[in-house]
XYZ file of C-alpha atoms in Angstrom:
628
model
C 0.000 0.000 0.000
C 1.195 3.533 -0.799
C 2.313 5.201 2.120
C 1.790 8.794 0.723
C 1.048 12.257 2.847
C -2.445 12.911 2.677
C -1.883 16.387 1.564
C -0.736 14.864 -1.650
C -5.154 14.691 -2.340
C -5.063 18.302 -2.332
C -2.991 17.987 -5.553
C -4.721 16.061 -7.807
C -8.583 16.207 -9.702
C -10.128 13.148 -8.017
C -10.117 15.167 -4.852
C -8.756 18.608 -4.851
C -11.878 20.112 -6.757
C -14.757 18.251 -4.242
C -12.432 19.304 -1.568
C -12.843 23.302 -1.982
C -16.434 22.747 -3.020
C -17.388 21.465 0.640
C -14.810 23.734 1.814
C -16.187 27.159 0.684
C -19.982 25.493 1.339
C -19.036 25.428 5.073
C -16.783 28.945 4.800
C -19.829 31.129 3.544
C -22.456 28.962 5.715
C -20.482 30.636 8.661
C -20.057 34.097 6.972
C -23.746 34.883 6.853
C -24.605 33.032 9.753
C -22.530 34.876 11.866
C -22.647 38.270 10.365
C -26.113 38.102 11.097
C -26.021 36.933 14.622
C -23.733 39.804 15.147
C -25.931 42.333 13.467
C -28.977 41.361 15.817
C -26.351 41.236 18.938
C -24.996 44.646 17.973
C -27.240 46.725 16.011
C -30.628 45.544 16.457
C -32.696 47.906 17.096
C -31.783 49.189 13.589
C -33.283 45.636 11.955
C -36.326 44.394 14.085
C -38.477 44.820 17.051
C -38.140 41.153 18.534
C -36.509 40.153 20.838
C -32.886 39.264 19.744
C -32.692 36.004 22.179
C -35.739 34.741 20.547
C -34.123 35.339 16.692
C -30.745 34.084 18.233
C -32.079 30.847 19.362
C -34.179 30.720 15.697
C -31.704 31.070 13.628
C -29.965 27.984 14.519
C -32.914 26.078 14.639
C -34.077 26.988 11.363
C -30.774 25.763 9.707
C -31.037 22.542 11.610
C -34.684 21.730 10.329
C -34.471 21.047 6.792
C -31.577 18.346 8.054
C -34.777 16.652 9.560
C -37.530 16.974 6.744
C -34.951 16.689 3.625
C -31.912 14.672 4.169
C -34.031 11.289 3.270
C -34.684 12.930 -0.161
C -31.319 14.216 -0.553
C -29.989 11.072 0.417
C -31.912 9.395 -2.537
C -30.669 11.911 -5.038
C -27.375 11.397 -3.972
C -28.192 7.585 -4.636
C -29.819 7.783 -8.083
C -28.218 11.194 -9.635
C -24.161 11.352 -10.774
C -22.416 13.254 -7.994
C -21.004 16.078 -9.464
C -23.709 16.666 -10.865
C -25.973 17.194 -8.305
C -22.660 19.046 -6.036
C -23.037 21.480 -9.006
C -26.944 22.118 -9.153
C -26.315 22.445 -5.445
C -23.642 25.214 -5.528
C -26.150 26.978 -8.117
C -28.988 26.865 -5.688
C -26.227 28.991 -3.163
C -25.798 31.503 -5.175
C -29.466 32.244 -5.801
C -30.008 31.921 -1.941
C -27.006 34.588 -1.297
C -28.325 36.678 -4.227
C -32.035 36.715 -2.455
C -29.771 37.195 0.851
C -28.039 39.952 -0.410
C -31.508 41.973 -1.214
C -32.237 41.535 2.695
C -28.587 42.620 3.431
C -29.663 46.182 1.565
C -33.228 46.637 2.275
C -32.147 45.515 5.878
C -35.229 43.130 5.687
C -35.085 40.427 8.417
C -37.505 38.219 7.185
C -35.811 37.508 3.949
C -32.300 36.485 5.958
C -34.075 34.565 7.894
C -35.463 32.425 5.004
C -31.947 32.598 3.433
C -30.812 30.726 6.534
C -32.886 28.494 5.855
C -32.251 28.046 2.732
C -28.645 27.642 3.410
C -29.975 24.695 6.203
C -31.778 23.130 2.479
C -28.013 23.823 0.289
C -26.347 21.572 3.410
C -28.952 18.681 3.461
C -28.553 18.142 -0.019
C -24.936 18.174 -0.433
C -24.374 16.624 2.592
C -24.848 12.740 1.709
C -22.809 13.666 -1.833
C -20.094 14.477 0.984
C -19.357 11.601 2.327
C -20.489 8.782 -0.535
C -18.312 10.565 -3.156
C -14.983 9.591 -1.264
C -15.072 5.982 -1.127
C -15.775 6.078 -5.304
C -12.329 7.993 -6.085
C -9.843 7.016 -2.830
C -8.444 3.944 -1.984
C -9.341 1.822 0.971
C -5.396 3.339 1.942
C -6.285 6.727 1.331
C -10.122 6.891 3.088
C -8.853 7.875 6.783
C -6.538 10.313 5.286
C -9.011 11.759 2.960
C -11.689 11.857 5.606
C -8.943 13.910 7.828
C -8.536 16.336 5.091
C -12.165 16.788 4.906
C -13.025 17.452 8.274
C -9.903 19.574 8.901
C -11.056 21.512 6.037
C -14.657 21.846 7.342
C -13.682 22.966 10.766
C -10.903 25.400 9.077
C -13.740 26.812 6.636
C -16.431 27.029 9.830
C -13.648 28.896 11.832
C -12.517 31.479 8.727
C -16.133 32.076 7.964
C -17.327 32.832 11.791
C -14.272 35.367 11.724
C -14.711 36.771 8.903
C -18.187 37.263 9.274
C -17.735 38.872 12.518
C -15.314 41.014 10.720
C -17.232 42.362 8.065
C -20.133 43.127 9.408
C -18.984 45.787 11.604
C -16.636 47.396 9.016
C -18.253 51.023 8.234
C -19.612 52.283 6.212
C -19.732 48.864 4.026
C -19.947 46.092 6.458
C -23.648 45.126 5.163
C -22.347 45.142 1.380
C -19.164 43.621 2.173
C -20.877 40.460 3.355
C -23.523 40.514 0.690
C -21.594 41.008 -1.989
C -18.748 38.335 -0.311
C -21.035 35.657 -0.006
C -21.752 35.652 -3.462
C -18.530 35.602 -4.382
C -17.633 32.681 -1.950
C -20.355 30.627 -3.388
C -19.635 31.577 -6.863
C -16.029 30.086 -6.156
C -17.749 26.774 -4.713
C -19.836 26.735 -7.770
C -16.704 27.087 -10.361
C -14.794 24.795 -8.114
C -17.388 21.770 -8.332
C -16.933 22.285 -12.197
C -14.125 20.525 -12.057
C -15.183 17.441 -10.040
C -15.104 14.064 -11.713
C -17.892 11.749 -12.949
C -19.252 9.671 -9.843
C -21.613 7.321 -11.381
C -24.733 6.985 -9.610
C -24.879 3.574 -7.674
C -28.687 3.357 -8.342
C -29.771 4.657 -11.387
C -33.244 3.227 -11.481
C -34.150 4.116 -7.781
C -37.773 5.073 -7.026
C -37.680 8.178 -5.021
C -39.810 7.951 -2.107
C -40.842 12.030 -1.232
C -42.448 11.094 2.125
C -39.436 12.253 4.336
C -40.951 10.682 7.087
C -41.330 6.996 6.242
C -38.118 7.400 4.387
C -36.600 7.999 7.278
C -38.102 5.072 9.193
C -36.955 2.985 6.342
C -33.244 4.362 5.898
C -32.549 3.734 9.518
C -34.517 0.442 9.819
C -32.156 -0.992 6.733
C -28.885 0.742 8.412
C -29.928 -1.258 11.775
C -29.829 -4.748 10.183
C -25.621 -4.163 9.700
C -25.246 -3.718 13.774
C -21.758 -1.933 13.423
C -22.870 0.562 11.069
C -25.972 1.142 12.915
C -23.731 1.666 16.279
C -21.031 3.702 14.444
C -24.134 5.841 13.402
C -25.266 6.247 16.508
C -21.670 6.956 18.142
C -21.066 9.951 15.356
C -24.881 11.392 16.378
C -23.489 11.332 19.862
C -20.448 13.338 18.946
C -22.679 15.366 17.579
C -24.548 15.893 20.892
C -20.654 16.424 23.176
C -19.989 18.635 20.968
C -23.015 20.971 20.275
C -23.621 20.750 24.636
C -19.756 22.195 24.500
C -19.916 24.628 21.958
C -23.512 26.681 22.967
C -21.030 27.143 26.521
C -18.423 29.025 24.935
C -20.454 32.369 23.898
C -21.627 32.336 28.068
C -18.313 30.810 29.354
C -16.323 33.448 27.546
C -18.410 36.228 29.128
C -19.829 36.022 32.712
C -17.243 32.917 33.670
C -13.990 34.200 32.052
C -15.120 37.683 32.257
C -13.706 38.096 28.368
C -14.545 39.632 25.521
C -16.043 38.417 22.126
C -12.106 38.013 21.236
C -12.115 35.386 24.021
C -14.834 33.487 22.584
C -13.365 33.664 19.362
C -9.301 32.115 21.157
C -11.759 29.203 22.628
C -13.410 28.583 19.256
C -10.483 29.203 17.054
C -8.352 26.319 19.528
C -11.085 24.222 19.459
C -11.162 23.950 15.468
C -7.421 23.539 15.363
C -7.526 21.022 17.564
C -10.194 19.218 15.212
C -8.248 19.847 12.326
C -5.054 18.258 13.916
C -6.454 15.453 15.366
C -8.367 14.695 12.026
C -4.743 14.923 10.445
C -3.543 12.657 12.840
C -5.818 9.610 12.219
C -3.739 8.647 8.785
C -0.780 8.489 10.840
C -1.652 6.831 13.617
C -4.271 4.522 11.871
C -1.159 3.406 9.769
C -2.817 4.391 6.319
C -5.917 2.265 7.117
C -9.752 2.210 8.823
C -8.097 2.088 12.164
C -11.625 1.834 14.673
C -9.486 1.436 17.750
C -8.383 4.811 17.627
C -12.885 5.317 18.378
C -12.781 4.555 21.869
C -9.035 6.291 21.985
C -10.951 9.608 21.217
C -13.702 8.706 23.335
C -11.451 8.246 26.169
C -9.568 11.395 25.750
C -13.041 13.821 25.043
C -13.888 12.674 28.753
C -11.157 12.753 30.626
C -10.434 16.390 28.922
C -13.650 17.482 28.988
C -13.397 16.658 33.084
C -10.765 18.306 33.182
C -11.879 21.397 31.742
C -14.047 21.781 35.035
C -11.352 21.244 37.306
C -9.220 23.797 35.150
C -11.985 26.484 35.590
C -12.140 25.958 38.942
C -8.348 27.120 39.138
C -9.121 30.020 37.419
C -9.875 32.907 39.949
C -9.661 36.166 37.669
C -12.660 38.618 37.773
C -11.551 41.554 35.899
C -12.725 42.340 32.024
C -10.115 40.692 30.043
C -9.417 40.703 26.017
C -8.026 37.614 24.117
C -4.508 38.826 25.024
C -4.871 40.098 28.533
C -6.657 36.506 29.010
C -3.331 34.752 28.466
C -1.878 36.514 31.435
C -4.077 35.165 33.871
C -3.078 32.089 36.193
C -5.244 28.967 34.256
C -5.364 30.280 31.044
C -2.853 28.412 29.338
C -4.279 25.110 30.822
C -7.908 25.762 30.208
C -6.952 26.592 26.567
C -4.863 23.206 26.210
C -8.326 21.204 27.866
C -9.693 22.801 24.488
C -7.786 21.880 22.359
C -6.768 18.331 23.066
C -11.106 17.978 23.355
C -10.772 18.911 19.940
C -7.634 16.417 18.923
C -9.734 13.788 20.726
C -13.061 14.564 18.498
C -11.394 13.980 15.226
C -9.418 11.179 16.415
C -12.978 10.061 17.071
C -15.120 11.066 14.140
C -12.861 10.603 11.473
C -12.589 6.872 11.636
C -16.267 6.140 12.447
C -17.169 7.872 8.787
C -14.009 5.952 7.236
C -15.903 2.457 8.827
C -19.662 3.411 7.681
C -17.872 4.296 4.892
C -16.465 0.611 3.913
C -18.936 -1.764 5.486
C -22.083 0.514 4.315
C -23.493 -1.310 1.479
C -22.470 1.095 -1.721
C -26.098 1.385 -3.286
C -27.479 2.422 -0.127
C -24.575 5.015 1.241
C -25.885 7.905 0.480
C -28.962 7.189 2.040
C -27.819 5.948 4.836
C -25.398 9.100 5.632
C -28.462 11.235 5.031
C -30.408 8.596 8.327
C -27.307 9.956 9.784
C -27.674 13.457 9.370
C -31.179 12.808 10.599
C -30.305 11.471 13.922
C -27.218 14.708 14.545
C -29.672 17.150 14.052
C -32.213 15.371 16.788
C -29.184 14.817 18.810
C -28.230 17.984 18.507
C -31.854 19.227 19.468
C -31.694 16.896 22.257
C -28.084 18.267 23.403
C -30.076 22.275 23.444
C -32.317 20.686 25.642
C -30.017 18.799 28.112
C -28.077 22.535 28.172
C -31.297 24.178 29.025
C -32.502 21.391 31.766
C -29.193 21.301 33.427
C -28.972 25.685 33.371
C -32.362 25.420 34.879
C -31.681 23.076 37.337
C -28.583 25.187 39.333
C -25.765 24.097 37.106
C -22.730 25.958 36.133
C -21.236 25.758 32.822
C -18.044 24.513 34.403
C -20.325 21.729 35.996
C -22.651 21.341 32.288
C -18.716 20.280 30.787
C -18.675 17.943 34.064
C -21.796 16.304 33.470
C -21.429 16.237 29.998
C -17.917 14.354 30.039
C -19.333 11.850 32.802
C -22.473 10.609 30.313
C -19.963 10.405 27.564
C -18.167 8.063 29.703
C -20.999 5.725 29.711
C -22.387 6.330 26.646
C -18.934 5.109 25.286
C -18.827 1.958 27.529
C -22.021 0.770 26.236
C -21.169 1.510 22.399
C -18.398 -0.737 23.342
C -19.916 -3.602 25.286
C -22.134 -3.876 22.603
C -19.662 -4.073 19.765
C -16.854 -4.979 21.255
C -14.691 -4.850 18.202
C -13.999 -0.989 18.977
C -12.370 -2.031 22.491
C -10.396 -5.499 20.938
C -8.901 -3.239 18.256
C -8.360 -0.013 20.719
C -6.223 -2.873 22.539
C -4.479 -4.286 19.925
C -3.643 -1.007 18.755
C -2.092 0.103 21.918
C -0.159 -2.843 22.436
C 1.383 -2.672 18.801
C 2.046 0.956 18.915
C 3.653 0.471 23.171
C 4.937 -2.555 23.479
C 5.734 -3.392 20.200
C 6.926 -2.025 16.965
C 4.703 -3.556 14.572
C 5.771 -3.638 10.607
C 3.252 -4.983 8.329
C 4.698 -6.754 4.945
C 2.090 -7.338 1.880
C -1.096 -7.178 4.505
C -3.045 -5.526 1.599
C -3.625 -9.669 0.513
C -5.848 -9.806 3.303
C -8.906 -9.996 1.534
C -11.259 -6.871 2.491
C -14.327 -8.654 1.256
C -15.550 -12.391 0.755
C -14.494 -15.935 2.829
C -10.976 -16.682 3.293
C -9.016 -18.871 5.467
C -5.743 -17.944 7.337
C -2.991 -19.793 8.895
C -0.565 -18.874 10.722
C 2.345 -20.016 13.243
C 1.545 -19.998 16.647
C 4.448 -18.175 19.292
C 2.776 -16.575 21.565
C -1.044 -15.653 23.245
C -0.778 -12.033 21.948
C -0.679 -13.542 18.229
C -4.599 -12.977 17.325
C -4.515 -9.264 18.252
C -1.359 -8.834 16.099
C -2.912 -10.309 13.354
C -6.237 -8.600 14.291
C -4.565 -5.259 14.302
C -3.449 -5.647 10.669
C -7.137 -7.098 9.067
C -9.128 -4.671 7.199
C -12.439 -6.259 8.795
C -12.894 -8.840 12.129
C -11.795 -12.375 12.251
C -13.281 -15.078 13.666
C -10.390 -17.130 15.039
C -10.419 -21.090 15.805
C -9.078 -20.897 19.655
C -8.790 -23.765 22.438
C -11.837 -24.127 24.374
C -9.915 -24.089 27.634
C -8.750 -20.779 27.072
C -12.797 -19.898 25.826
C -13.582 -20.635 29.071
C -11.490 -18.698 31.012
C -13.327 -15.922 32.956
C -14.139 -12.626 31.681
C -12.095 -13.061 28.815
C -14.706 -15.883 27.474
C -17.375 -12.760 27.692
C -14.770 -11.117 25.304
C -13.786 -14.244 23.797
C -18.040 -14.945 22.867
C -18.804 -10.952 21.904
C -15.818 -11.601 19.380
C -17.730 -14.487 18.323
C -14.388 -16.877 18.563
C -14.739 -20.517 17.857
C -13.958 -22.650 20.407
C -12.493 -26.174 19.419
C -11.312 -29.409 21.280
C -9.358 -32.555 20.373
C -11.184 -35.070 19.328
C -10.318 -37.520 22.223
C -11.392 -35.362 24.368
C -13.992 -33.423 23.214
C -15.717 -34.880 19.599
C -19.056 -33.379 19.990
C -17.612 -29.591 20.354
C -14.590 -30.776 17.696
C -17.403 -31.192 15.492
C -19.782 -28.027 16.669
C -16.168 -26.303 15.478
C -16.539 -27.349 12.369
C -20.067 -26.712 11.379
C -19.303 -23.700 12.772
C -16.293 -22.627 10.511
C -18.698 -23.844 7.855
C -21.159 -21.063 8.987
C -18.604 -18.082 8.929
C -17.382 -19.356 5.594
C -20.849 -19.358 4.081
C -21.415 -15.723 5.584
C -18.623 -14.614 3.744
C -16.489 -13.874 7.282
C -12.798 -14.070 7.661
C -11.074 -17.449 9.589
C -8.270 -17.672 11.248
C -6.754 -20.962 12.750
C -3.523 -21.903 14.254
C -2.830 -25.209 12.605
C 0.227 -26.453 14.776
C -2.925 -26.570 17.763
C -0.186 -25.210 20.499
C 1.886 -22.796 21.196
C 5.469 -23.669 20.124
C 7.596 -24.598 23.145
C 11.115 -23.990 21.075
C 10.388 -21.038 18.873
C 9.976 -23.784 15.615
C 7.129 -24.704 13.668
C 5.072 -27.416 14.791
C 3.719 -29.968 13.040
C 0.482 -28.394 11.206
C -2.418 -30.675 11.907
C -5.290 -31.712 8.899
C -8.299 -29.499 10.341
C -7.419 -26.733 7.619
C -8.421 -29.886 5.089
C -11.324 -30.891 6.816
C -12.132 -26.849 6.491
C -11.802 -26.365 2.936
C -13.436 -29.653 1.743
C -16.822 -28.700 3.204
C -16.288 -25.033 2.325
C -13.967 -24.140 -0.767
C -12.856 -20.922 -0.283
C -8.394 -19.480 -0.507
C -6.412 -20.217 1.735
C -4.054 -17.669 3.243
C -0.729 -18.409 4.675
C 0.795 -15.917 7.400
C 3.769 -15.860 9.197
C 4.684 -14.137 12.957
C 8.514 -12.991 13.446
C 10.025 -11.577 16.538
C 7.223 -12.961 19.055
C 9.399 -15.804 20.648
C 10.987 -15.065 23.819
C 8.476 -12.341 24.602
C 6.933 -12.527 28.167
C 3.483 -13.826 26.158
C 5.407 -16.792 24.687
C 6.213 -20.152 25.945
C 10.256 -19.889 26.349
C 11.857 -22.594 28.234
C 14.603 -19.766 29.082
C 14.192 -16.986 30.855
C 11.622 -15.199 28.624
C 12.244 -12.143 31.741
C 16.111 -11.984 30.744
C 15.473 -12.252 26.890
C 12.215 -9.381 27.076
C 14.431 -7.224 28.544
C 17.399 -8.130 26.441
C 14.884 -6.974 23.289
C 13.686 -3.728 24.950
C 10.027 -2.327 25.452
C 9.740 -1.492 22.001
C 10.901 -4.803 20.330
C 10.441 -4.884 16.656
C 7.847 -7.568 15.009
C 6.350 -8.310 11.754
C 3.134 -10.315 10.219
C 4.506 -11.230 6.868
C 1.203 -12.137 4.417
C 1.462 -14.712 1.499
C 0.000 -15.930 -1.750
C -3.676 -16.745 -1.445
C -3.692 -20.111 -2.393
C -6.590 -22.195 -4.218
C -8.245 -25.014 -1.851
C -7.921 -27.800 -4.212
C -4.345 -27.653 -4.260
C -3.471 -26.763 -0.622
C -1.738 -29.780 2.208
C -0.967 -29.528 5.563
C 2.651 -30.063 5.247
C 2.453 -27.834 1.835
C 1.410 -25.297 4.261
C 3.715 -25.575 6.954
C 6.545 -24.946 4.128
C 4.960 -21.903 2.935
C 4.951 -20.532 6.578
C 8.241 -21.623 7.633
C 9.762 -20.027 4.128
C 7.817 -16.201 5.306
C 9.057 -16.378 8.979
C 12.863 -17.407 7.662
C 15.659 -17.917 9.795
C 14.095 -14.931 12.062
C 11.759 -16.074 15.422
């Protein structure tokens, strides 16, 4: 697999030209959004009689709704239509809503921005499933992480830019009204000549049958995405990010002001470290993910947003200043620095989060429905994010501070994330395996792309040590279900783990033939389903660092199910504290070091008719070479 930056996208036509579509869609979203919060915070009295915390509280509820009555149509357009295509029709619909915005900029008409808010809330439901179905159709399985990084750093960037610049604009006199009405043409004129350029993504359904009841589309999108259980969950767990982080951002405006005692250049230094801290984290995923859906960096976020977002309380406790502050004078005070680094590691920890969740719904979604099910998605964040305005308002009401909201709010995250986990328990086994490869072990990878990523297969591989199935785990593009000894099944909790994995217990046949059997019908099973196996064939752990003998099960295997066979060899796991040395596996672990270096070296798939046990005992033997 290429191991190439993921800036290198930015480059070239497949990507580049979708990416500054999306990227000036979210920019000018936040330019008139913003400008016109600020006009009815500032200058009201110039623009309307209401009241301005009933239009301040509207306007972000009237860009949420058309997420929950259009995103199941949008979702089948996305489906049926080309994807440029519709991108394009899309960035023509912004300019006509900025042009009918900019005749409410000049006549100073509310009403009219207000429905251009709106209408902005329509131009992000409808591109919003074309976001995230395009990628997979033009980036490698390699590539998706990093391309989802670049994405989501770029939306956070272009949210950031346009809230400042919108703020900015505004205010300039005289021209602040025509600055921003005239600029947000421009911006989405740029969008528009931008998506110009985007390739041809052929429509995945063609012939679909659009459905225009949003309602039992909706019922239907999510009832489909529920019968693939870690999609469903993965959907759920980005809806929930979705509710941290709206709970945390409605704070900052009030947190800057009566908690801080800052300015609205304070409130901008919280939000401006937040979205860098997205953006960096998002970055990060390719890296640490090692070029691939990595899903055990999910609960790696999760356990970072609450232990930082507790933390965040505890660091505003240590803050003690009263007077008025600006951005700068801010960083003088004692707790500054350390509530602005809560921030933005909150942030780091949210794209390490999000970013590989859309990568996974991404790959297991089936392709003809993707779109559609990234528009149940968008369904469920905006009625999480409803949900999170509530839970603000309910906990403000009943005595608590905002300190004590980012408290509360890190403690149910806590849960929610152990229950997302119980439940699939994938998350935590590859969260494990990838902290033991990237802690205890330095983990190379040779030719693991012939792991299949779809359809049965079969793999064998030595057996050194008990750590070898989360090694191998670690490096599969999708779970295994591996053939292990039934005492070790059985032992406690890890049998729980062991089960949720859905392992496959086997015994000898002289001791055991009804659950030798059992094993075999259900190998059978996974093989039909189109699942991964993975057996040891030597049935032990090797007692001298050599190859055992490899047994005939892998026969008895592929005769009832015909499907390649995989050889795989371990290197550098003997004499680790995990195998079974004779020696002194304490002297030769710390002979090796902490960070002793290991590989998982894949070979040929081979075909089943031509396959033997001692054929593939050779095979395994020549991968590992002379090296243990």
């Amino acid at each position: 697999m290429s191991q190439h930056s993921q800036f290198t996208l930015l480059k070239e036509r497949r990507f580049a030209p979708f990416f500054w579509t999306q990227f000036f869609g979210a920019f000018n979203d936040n330019v008139f959004k913003t400008a016109l919060l600020t006009v009815l915070t500032y200058d009201a009295l110039t623009w309307t009689t209401m009241e301005v915390g009933l239009l301040n509280n509207l306007i972000p509820g009237l860009f949420i709704l058309p997420f929950v009555l259009f995103s199941a149509t949008s979702g089948q357009l996305a489906d049926k239509f080309e994807k440029g295509k519709v991108a394009r029709y899309v960035k023509l619909l912004e300019i006509v809503i900025m042009a009918i915005a900019a005749y409410g900029w000049m006549t100073k008409n509310i009403w009219i921005l207000v429905a251009a808010v709106a209408g902005m809330g329509i131009h992000s439901t409808l591109f919003g499933p074309v976001k995230y179905a395009y990628l997979p159709q033009h980036l490698r399985s390699d590539e998706l992480v990093g391309g989802n990084g670049v994405i989501e750093m770029g939306t956070f960037v272009g949210i950031l830019l346009g809230e400042i610049l919108g703020a900015m604009l505004v205010v300039h006199k005289p021209w602040g009204v025509e600055l921003v009405a005239g600029g947000c043409i421009l911006i989405a004129v740029l969008g528009w000549l931008f998506s110009l350029r985007i390739p041809a993504s052929p429509a995945p359904v063609p012939d679909l049958n659009i459905n225009w009841n949003p309602a039992t589309e909706t019922v239907r999108n999510i009832s489909f995405s529920r019968k693939n259980r870690p999609v469903f969950l993965s959907l759920l767990a980005n809806s929930w990010f979705w509710f941290y982080g709206a709970i945390l951002l409605a704070q900052f405006p009030l947190y800057a002001k009566d908690y801080l005692h800052g300015d609205h250049s304070v409130f901008v230094l919280l939000l401006t470290i937040f979205s860098f801290g997205i953006g960096a984290g998002s970055l990060l995923c390719e890296r640490l993910s090692g070029h691939k859906v990595e899903i055990g960096l999910v609960p790696f976020g999760a356990i970072g947003l609450s232990i930082f977002g507790f933390d965040l309380y505890l660091s505003s406790l240590m803050y003690t200043n009263t007077a008025a502050v600006t951005a700068m004078s801010f960083l003088d005070q004692v707790g500054s620095y350390k509530i602005l680094f809560d921030i933005f590691m909150i942030g780091i920890f949210g794209g390490l989060y999000i970013v590989p969740l859309f990568a996974l719904i991404q790959t297991r979604c089936d392709p003809q429905h993707l779109s559609r099910t990234i528009a149940g998605m968008n369904i469920m964040n905006a009625l999480f994010m409803v949900v999170a305005a509530l839970a603000a308002m309910l906990m403000l009401k009943q005595g608590f501070t905002i300190p004590q909201i980012f408290m509360a709010t890190a403690i149910l995250n806590a849960l929610v994330a152990i229950y997302i986990f119980s439940v699939v328990p994938e998350f935590l086994m590859r969260f494990v395996a990838w902290i033991l490869i990237h802690t205890v072990h330095r983990v190379k990878g040779v030719n693991v792309d012939k792991i299949p990523a779809e359809g049965a297969a079969v793999l064998v591989c030595n057996h050194v040590s008990y750590m070898d199935a989360i090694v191998i785990m670690a490096y599969s593009p999708r779970p295994i279900r591996f053939v292990m000894d039934h005492n070790i099944f059985k032992i406690p909790f890890l049998s729980w783990v062991f089960r949720t994995a859905k392992a496959i217990p086997i015994a000898p046949a002289k001791e055991n033939p009804w659950l030798m059997e059992k094993s075999f019908i259900d190998v059978a099973q996974a093989l039909h389903e189109g699942d991964l196996v993975c057996i040891f064939p030597e049935g032990k752990l090797t007692r001298d660092g050599e190859i055992n003998e490899f047994k005939g099960g892998v026969m008895k295997i592929v005769e009832r199910t015909p499907v390649p066979v995989i050889p795989m060899a371990l290197r550098g796991l003997w004499g680790s504290l995990l195998s079974r040395d004779k020696g002194n596996p304490f002297h030769r672990s710390f002979r090796r070091g902490p960070f002793s270096r290991l590989e998982l070296i894949v070979g040929e798939p081979q075909d089943p008719d031509k396959i033997s046990p001692e054929g593939l005992q050779q095979q395994v033997k020549e991968l590992r070479g002379d090296w243990k």
